[in-house]
Coordinates of C-alpha atoms in Angstrom, one line a residue:
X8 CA 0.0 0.0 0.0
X9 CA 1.2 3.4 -1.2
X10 CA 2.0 5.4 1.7
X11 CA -0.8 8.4 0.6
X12 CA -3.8 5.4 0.8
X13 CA -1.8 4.1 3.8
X14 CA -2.8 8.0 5.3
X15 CA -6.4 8.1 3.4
X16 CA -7.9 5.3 5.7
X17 CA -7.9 6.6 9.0
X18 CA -9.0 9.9 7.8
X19 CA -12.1 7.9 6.2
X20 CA -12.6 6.0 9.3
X21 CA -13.2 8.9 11.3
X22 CA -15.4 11.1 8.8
X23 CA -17.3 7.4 9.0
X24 CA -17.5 7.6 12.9
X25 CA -18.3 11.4 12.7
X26 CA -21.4 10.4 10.2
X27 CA -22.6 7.9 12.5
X28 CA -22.7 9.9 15.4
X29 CA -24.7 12.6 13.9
X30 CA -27.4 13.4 16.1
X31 CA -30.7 14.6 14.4
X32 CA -33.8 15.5 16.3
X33 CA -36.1 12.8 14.2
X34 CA -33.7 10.0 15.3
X35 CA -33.9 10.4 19.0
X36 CA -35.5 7.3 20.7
X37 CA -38.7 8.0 22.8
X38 CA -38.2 7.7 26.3
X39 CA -34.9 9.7 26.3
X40 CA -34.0 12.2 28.8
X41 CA -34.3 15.5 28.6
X42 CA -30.4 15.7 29.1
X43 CA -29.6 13.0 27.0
X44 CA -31.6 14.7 24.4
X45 CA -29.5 18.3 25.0
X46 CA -26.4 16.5 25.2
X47 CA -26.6 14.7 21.6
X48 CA -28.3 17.7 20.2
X49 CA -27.2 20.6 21.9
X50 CA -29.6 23.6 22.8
X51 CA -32.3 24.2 21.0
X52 CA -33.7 27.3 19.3
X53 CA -36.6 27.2 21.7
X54 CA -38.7 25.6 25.0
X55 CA -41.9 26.0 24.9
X56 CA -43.7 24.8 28.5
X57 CA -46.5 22.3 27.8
X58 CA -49.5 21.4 30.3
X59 CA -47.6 18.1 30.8
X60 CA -43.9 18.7 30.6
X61 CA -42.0 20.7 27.8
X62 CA -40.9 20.9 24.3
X63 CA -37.6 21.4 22.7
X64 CA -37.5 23.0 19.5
X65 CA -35.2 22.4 16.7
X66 CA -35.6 24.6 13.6
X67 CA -33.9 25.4 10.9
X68 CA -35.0 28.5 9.9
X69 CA -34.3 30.3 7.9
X70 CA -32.0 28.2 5.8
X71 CA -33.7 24.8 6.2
X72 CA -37.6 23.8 5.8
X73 CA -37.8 21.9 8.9
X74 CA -38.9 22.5 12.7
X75 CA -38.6 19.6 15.0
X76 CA -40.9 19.4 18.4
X77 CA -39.8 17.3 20.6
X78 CA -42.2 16.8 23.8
X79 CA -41.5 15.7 27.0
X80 CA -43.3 14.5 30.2
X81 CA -43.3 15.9 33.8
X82 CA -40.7 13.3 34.0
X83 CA -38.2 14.7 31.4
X84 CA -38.8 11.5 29.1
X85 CA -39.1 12.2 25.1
X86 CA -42.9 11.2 24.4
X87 CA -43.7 13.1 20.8
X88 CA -40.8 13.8 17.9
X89 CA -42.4 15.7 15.1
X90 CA -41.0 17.3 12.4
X91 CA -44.2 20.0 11.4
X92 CA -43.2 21.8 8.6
X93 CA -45.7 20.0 6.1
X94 CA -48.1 21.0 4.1
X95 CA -50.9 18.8 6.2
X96 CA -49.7 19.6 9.2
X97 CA -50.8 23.6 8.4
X98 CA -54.6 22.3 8.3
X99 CA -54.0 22.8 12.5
X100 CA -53.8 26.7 12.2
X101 CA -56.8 28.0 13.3
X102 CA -57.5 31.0 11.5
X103 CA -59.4 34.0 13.8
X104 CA -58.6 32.1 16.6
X105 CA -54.5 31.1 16.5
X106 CA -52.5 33.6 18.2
X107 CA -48.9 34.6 17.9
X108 CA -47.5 32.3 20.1
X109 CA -50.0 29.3 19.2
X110 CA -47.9 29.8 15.8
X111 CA -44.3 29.9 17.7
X112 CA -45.3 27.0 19.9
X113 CA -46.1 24.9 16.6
X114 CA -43.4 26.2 14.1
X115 CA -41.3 28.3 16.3
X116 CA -39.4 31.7 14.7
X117 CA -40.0 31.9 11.0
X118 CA -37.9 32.6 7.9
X119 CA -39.1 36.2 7.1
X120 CA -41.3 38.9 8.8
X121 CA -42.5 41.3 6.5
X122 CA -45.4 44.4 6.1
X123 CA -47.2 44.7 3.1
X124 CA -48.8 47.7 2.2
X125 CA -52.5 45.8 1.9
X126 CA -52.5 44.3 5.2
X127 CA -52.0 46.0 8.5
X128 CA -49.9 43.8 10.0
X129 CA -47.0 41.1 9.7
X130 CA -47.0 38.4 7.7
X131 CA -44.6 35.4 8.8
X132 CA -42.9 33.6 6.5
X133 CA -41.8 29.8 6.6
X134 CA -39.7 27.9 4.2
X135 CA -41.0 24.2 3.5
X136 CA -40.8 21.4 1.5
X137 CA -43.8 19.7 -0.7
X138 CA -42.9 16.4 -2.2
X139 CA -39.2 17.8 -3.0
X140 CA -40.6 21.2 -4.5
X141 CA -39.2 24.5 -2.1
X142 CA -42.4 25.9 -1.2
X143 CA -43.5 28.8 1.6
X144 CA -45.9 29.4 4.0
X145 CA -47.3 32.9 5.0
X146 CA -48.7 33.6 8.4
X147 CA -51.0 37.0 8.4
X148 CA -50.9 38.4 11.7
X149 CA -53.3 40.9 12.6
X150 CA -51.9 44.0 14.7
X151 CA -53.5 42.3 17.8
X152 CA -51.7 38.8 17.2
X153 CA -54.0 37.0 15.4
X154 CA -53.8 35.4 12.5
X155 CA -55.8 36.1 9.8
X156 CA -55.0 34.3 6.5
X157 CA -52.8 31.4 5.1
X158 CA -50.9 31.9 1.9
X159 CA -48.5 28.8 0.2
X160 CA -46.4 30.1 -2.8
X161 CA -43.3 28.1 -4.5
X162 CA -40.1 29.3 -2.9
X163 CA -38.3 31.7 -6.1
X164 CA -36.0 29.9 -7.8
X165 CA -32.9 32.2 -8.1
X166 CA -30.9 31.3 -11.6
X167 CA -27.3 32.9 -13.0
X168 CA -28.4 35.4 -15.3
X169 CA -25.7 37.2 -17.8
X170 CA -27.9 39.9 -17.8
X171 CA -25.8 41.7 -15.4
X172 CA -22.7 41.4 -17.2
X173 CA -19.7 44.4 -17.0

């Protein structure tokens, strides 16, 4: 064995062991800890308290179309993993009746917050994926919290253009 392959395989070995202990917040085992949980994971981007315990959110906002809930009991045991960033999860928005932080709790911070001069209000943006296709969903807010409508557009596809050429 050449002495460059002799040096490739324990580089491959590790990126191996480094791909196998890749935590990701759909792969974690119900019944884990709570600290087991932060400890392969790390911290999350937010707790939300639950009548019965707590959720840990993972999201990957804005970059990524996915928020992860993961919901523990009063006894810090992983019950629920959810990824809710789908197109049939959305049916669960209530709207007239969600509020603001009914939308956190579910999908946590979102993408984009923008005004719009035909709406008084914000409208929250949340990058998602439908059957492979980038897609986005847009939360109207009402000045009091509450949303108002739901709005799902493809994502824009940005493509080189030599239209701005010097």
């Amino acid at each position: 064995m050449t002495p460059r392959r002799w040096l490739l395989w324990p580089v491959l070995a590790m990126l191996a062991a480094l791909l196998a202990a890749c935590a990701t917040p759909d792969r974690m085992p119900l019944g884990s800890s709570r600290d087991d949980t932060l400890a392969r994971l790390g911290p999350p981007s937010a707790v939300h308290r639950l009548p019965d315990g707590e959720r840990l959110q993972y999201s990957y906002q804005p970059a990524g179309p996915w928020v992860h809930n993961l919901d523990f009991d009063a006894n810090g045991r992983l019950t629920h993993t959810q990824q809710v960033l789908e197109p049939n999860d959305f049916a669960h928005i209530q709207v007239g009746s969600w509020r603001r932080d009914d939308v956190l709790m579910r999908y946590g911070r979102p993408a984009l917050v923008e005004r719009v001069a035909r709406f008084e209000g914000e409208i929250w943006t949340y990058r998602f994926l439908d059957n492979m296709r980038r897609r986005q969903l847009h939360v109207h807010l009402d000045p009091g919290g509450t949303v108002r409508q739901l709005l799902t557009t493809d994502e824009p596809e940005f493509e080189p253009s030599d239209r701005f050429v010097e």
